[in-house]
PDB file of C-alpha atoms in Angstrom:
ATOM      1  CA  MET A   1       9.189  -0.261  -2.257  1.00 44.00           C
ATOM      2  CA  GLU A   2       8.630   2.776  -0.042  1.00 50.00           C
ATOM      3  CA  LEU A   3      12.237   3.915  -0.419  1.00 50.00           C
ATOM      4  CA  PHE A   4      11.675   4.672  -4.098  1.00 53.00           C
ATOM      5  CA  LYS A   5       8.431   6.626  -3.719  1.00 56.00           C
ATOM      6  CA  SER A   6       8.775  10.321  -4.297  1.00 60.00           C
ATOM      7  CA  GLY A   7       7.325  13.039  -2.144  1.00 67.00           C
ATOM      8  CA  ALA A   8       8.390  15.789  -4.520  1.00 75.00           C
ATOM      9  CA  GLU A   9       5.862  18.528  -5.130  1.00 87.00           C
ATOM     10  CA  LEU A  10       5.896  22.006  -6.572  1.00 91.00           C
ATOM     11  CA  ASP A  11       5.485  24.880  -4.166  1.00 92.00           C
ATOM     12  CA  GLU A  12       3.563  28.037  -5.011  1.00 94.00           C
ATOM     13  CA  ASP A  13       6.743  29.978  -5.874  1.00 94.00           C
ATOM     14  CA  GLU A  14       7.735  27.297  -8.396  1.00 93.00           C
ATOM     15  CA  ARG A  15       4.257  27.300  -9.927  1.00 94.00           C
ATOM     16  CA  GLU A  16       4.365  31.085 -10.217  1.00 95.00           C
ATOM     17  CA  GLU A  17       7.803  30.935 -11.863  1.00 95.00           C
ATOM     18  CA  ILE A  18       6.425  28.425 -14.379  1.00 94.00           C
ATOM     19  CA  ARG A  19       3.374  30.594 -15.113  1.00 94.00           C
ATOM     20  CA  ASP A  20       5.645  33.619 -15.605  1.00 95.00           C
ATOM     21  CA  ALA A  21       7.925  31.695 -17.987  1.00 94.00           C
ATOM     22  CA  CYS A  22       4.904  30.444 -19.947  1.00 94.00           C
ATOM     23  CA  GLU A  23       3.521  33.971 -20.283  1.00 94.00           C
ATOM     24  CA  LEU A  24       6.730  35.018 -22.050  1.00 94.00           C
ATOM     25  CA  PHE A  25       5.901  32.658 -24.915  1.00 94.00           C
ATOM     26  CA  GLU A  26       2.128  33.036 -25.164  1.00 92.00           C
ATOM     27  CA  THR A  27       0.644  34.146 -28.458  1.00 88.00           C
ATOM     28  CA  ALA A  28      -1.797  37.058 -28.638  1.00 84.00           C
ATOM     29  CA  GLN A  29      -4.589  34.479 -28.279  1.00 84.00           C
ATOM     30  CA  GLY A  30      -3.115  33.293 -24.959  1.00 80.00           C
ATOM     31  CA  SER A  31      -1.946  29.908 -26.204  1.00 86.00           C
ATOM     32  CA  ILE A  32       1.590  28.511 -26.213  1.00 93.00           C
ATOM     33  CA  PRO A  33       2.760  26.686 -29.344  1.00 93.00           C
ATOM     34  CA  ILE A  34       4.373  23.341 -28.529  1.00 91.00           C
ATOM     35  CA  LYS A  35       7.544  24.461 -30.317  1.00 91.00           C
ATOM     36  CA  GLU A  36       8.120  26.932 -27.445  1.00 93.00           C
ATOM     37  CA  LEU A  37       8.456  24.177 -24.838  1.00 92.00           C
ATOM     38  CA  LYS A  38      12.240  24.081 -25.181  1.00 91.00           C
ATOM     39  CA  ASN A  39      12.473  27.859 -24.729  1.00 93.00           C
ATOM     40  CA  ILE A  40      10.228  27.784 -21.663  1.00 94.00           C
ATOM     41  CA  LEU A  41      12.370  25.072 -20.083  1.00 92.00           C
ATOM     42  CA  LEU A  42      15.504  27.088 -20.884  1.00 92.00           C
ATOM     43  CA  ALA A  43      13.912  30.132 -19.239  1.00 93.00           C
ATOM     44  CA  LEU A  44      13.365  27.960 -16.156  1.00 92.00           C
ATOM     45  CA  GLY A  45      17.003  26.867 -16.073  1.00 90.00           C
ATOM     46  CA  GLY A  46      16.920  24.001 -18.575  1.00 81.00           C
ATOM     47  CA  LYS A  47      17.554  21.267 -16.009  1.00 83.00           C
ATOM     48  CA  VAL A  48      15.181  18.689 -17.495  1.00 89.00           C
ATOM     49  CA  SER A  49      16.387  15.340 -18.805  1.00 89.00           C
ATOM     50  CA  LYS A  50      15.975  14.549 -22.485  1.00 89.00           C
ATOM     51  CA  GLU A  51      14.051  11.419 -21.512  1.00 89.00           C
ATOM     52  CA  ILE A  52      11.405  13.418 -19.629  1.00 91.00           C
ATOM     53  CA  LYS A  53      11.072  15.931 -22.479  1.00 90.00           C
ATOM     54  CA  ARG A  54      10.688  13.090 -24.994  1.00 90.00           C
ATOM     55  CA  GLN A  55       8.046  11.386 -22.838  1.00 91.00           C
ATOM     56  CA  LYS A  56       5.986  14.569 -22.563  1.00 92.00           C
ATOM     57  CA  LEU A  57       6.293  15.348 -26.272  1.00 91.00           C
ATOM     58  CA  ALA A  58       5.187  11.797 -27.096  1.00 92.00           C
ATOM     59  CA  GLU A  59       2.162  12.220 -24.809  1.00 93.00           C
ATOM     60  CA  LEU A  60       1.274  15.520 -26.461  1.00 91.00           C
ATOM     61  CA  ALA A  61       1.658  13.953 -29.910  1.00 91.00           C
ATOM     62  CA  THR A  62      -0.613  11.073 -28.878  1.00 91.00           C
ATOM     63  CA  GLU A  63      -3.184  13.637 -27.770  1.00 92.00           C
ATOM     64  CA  LYS A  64      -2.632  15.477 -31.095  1.00 92.00           C
ATOM     65  CA  ARG A  65      -1.993  18.713 -29.205  1.00 91.00           C
ATOM     66  CA  LYS A  66      -0.128  21.557 -30.851  1.00 90.00           C
ATOM     67  CA  ILE A  67      -0.428  23.943 -27.906  1.00 91.00           C
ATOM     68  CA  ILE A  68       0.656  23.585 -24.302  1.00 92.00           C
ATOM     69  CA  ASN A  69      -0.151  25.307 -21.040  1.00 91.00           C
ATOM     70  CA  SER A  70       1.515  25.920 -17.691  1.00 92.00           C
ATOM     71  CA  LYS A  71       0.108  22.627 -16.329  1.00 92.00           C
ATOM     72  CA  ASP A  72       2.076  20.741 -18.998  1.00 94.00           C
ATOM     73  CA  VAL A  73       5.247  22.552 -17.948  1.00 94.00           C
ATOM     74  CA  GLU A  74       4.472  21.930 -14.262  1.00 94.00           C
ATOM     75  CA  ASP A  75       4.153  18.228 -15.096  1.00 94.00           C
ATOM     76  CA  ILE A  76       7.586  18.201 -16.729  1.00 93.00           C
ATOM     77  CA  VAL A  77       9.241  20.076 -13.861  1.00 93.00           C
ATOM     78  CA  LEU A  78       7.598  17.791 -11.306  1.00 93.00           C
ATOM     79  CA  ARG A  79       8.758  14.703 -13.195  1.00 92.00           C
ATOM     80  CA  GLN A  80      12.294  16.101 -13.111  1.00 92.00           C
ATOM     81  CA  LYS A  81      12.045  16.704  -9.361  1.00 91.00           C
ATOM     82  CA  HIS A  82      10.854  13.117  -8.892  1.00 91.00           C
ATOM     83  CA  ARG A  83      13.738  11.888 -11.027  1.00 91.00           C
ATOM     84  CA  GLU A  84      16.316  13.881  -9.034  1.00 91.00           C
ATOM     85  CA  GLU A  85      14.874  12.653  -5.745  1.00 92.00           C
ATOM     86  CA  LEU A  86      14.939   9.044  -6.954  1.00 91.00           C
ATOM     87  CA  ASP A  87      18.511   9.451  -8.214  1.00 92.00           C
ATOM     88  CA  LYS A  88      19.561  10.725  -4.786  1.00 92.00           C
ATOM     89  CA  LYS A  89      17.923   7.721  -3.074  1.00 92.00           C
ATOM     90  CA  ILE A  90      19.529   5.256  -5.481  1.00 93.00           C
ATOM     91  CA  ARG A  91      22.944   6.819  -4.857  1.00 92.00           C
ATOM     92  CA  LEU A  92      22.362   6.552  -1.100  1.00 92.00           C
ATOM     93  CA  VAL A  93      21.448   2.847  -1.292  1.00 92.00           C
ATOM     94  CA  PHE A  94      24.395   2.193  -3.617  1.00 94.00           C
ATOM     95  CA  SER A  95      26.889   3.878  -1.294  1.00 92.00           C
ATOM     96  CA  ASP A  96      25.368   2.074   1.694  1.00 91.00           C
ATOM     97  CA  ILE A  97      26.041  -1.278   0.027  1.00 92.00           C
ATOM     98  CA  CYS A  98      29.526  -0.277  -1.146  1.00 90.00           C
ATOM     99  CA  GLY A  99      30.675   1.073   2.195  1.00 80.00           C
ATOM    100  CA  ASN A 100      34.080   2.674   2.857  1.00 71.00           C
ATOM    101  CA  GLY A 101      33.815   4.977  -0.165  1.00 73.00           C
ATOM    102  CA  GLU A 102      34.442   2.195  -2.680  1.00 79.00           C
ATOM    103  CA  ALA A 103      33.545   2.836  -6.303  1.00 84.00           C
ATOM    104  CA  GLY A 104      31.414  -0.254  -6.780  1.00 94.00           C
ATOM    105  CA  ILE A 105      29.628  -3.191  -5.232  1.00 95.00           C
ATOM    106  CA  THR A 106      31.901  -6.223  -4.939  1.00 94.00           C
ATOM    107  CA  LEU A 107      31.178  -9.696  -3.646  1.00 94.00           C
ATOM    108  CA  HIS A 108      32.972  -8.777  -0.419  1.00 92.00           C
ATOM    109  CA  ASN A 109      30.933  -5.660   0.387  1.00 92.00           C
ATOM    110  CA  LEU A 110      27.659  -7.231  -0.764  1.00 93.00           C
ATOM    111  CA  LYS A 111      28.297 -10.167   1.570  1.00 93.00           C
ATOM    112  CA  ARG A 112      29.222  -7.798   4.419  1.00 92.00           C
ATOM    113  CA  ARG A 113      26.077  -5.711   3.957  1.00 92.00           C
ATOM    114  CA  HIS A 114      23.820  -8.780   3.799  1.00 93.00           C
ATOM    115  CA  GLU A 115      25.345 -10.069   7.043  1.00 93.00           C
ATOM    116  CA  GLU A 116      24.897  -6.658   8.715  1.00 93.00           C
ATOM    117  CA  ILE A 117      21.171  -6.646   8.012  1.00 93.00           C
ATOM    118  CA  GLY A 118      20.694 -10.310   8.848  1.00 94.00           C
ATOM    119  CA  LEU A 119      20.219 -11.828   5.391  1.00 94.00           C
ATOM    120  CA  ASP A 120      21.636 -15.274   4.796  1.00 91.00           C
ATOM    121  CA  TYR A 121      22.684 -15.897   1.200  1.00 94.00           C
ATOM    122  CA  SER A 122      25.323 -18.332   0.016  1.00 94.00           C
ATOM    123  CA  GLU A 123      28.411 -17.009  -1.707  1.00 93.00           C
ATOM    124  CA  GLN A 124      27.152 -18.551  -4.961  1.00 96.00           C
ATOM    125  CA  GLU A 125      23.836 -16.658  -4.641  1.00 96.00           C
ATOM    126  CA  LEU A 126      25.671 -13.397  -3.995  1.00 95.00           C
ATOM    127  CA  GLU A 127      27.978 -14.045  -6.965  1.00 95.00           C
ATOM    128  CA  ALA A 128      24.911 -14.636  -9.127  1.00 96.00           C
ATOM    129  CA  MET A 129      23.469 -11.296  -7.949  1.00 94.00           C
ATOM    130  CA  ILE A 130      26.685  -9.523  -8.915  1.00 95.00           C
ATOM    131  CA  ASN A 131      26.858 -11.317 -12.282  1.00 95.00           C
ATOM    132  CA  ASP A 132      23.216 -10.506 -13.083  1.00 95.00           C
ATOM    133  CA  VAL A 133      23.784  -6.784 -12.576  1.00 94.00           C
ATOM    134  CA  ASP A 134      27.426  -6.324 -13.677  1.00 95.00           C
ATOM    135  CA  LEU A 135      27.238  -5.136 -17.285  1.00 93.00           C
ATOM    136  CA  ASP A 136      30.917  -5.274 -18.228  1.00 94.00           C
ATOM    137  CA  GLY A 137      31.832  -8.547 -16.516  1.00 92.00           C
ATOM    138  CA  ASP A 138      34.494  -7.122 -14.186  1.00 95.00           C
ATOM    139  CA  ARG A 139      32.681  -8.518 -11.104  1.00 93.00           C
ATOM    140  CA  VAL A 140      32.082  -4.997  -9.765  1.00 95.00           C
ATOM    141  CA  VAL A 141      28.646  -3.389  -9.924  1.00 96.00           C
ATOM    142  CA  THR A 142      29.104   0.284 -10.783  1.00 94.00           C
ATOM    143  CA  LEU A 143      26.535   2.969 -10.077  1.00 93.00           C
ATOM    144  CA  ASP A 144      25.519   2.837 -13.754  1.00 93.00           C
ATOM    145  CA  ASP A 145      25.081  -0.954 -13.544  1.00 95.00           C
ATOM    146  CA  PHE A 146      23.006  -0.516 -10.390  1.00 95.00           C
ATOM    147  CA  LYS A 147      20.780   2.166 -11.934  1.00 94.00           C
ATOM    148  CA  TYR A 148      20.292   0.089 -15.069  1.00 93.00           C
ATOM    149  CA  ALA A 149      19.252  -2.937 -12.986  1.00 93.00           C
ATOM    150  CA  LEU A 150      16.668  -0.753 -11.273  1.00 92.00           C
ATOM    151  CA  GLY A 151      15.354   0.535 -14.613  1.00 89.00           C
ATOM    152  CA  PHE A 152      16.718   4.031 -14.012  1.00 84.00           C
ATOM    153  CA  THR A 153      18.156   4.829 -17.431  1.00 72.00           C
ATOM    154  CA  GLY A 154      18.480   7.769 -19.748  1.00 58.00           C
ATOM    155  CA  GLY A 155      19.534  11.346 -19.187  1.00 55.00           C
TER     156      GLY A 155
END
């Protein structure tokens, strides 16, 4: 789905900031021990989800790498930018379905939105959609329910 593709990229200033942060933690040999990754990310503002950090550390472990470089940090920062962009798009779609500033997707606003865009589903089909996504059974799809249904989990 085109809506959920990310166009996020790092600009030259961001790359330079990452290189500068990495240089702070380089050893005399010019390498960066993997244990310094957390400190580098903190130096960059620390706004990286635990899930993204875990993914990258798992990849590095699979590759049996004990040192990192600025490209590894760029990869993490770019993943976070992608994640933030996707989160923003998901929130936009969610609020578009909810309408009128409501806190969740109900049968009423799901039906309204489907009619507005010309989709013809029965009330039973719409109820099934709500029930499939509603995690706590209150017949209201919250933003967390919606994200979970889209596979957007973790912090």
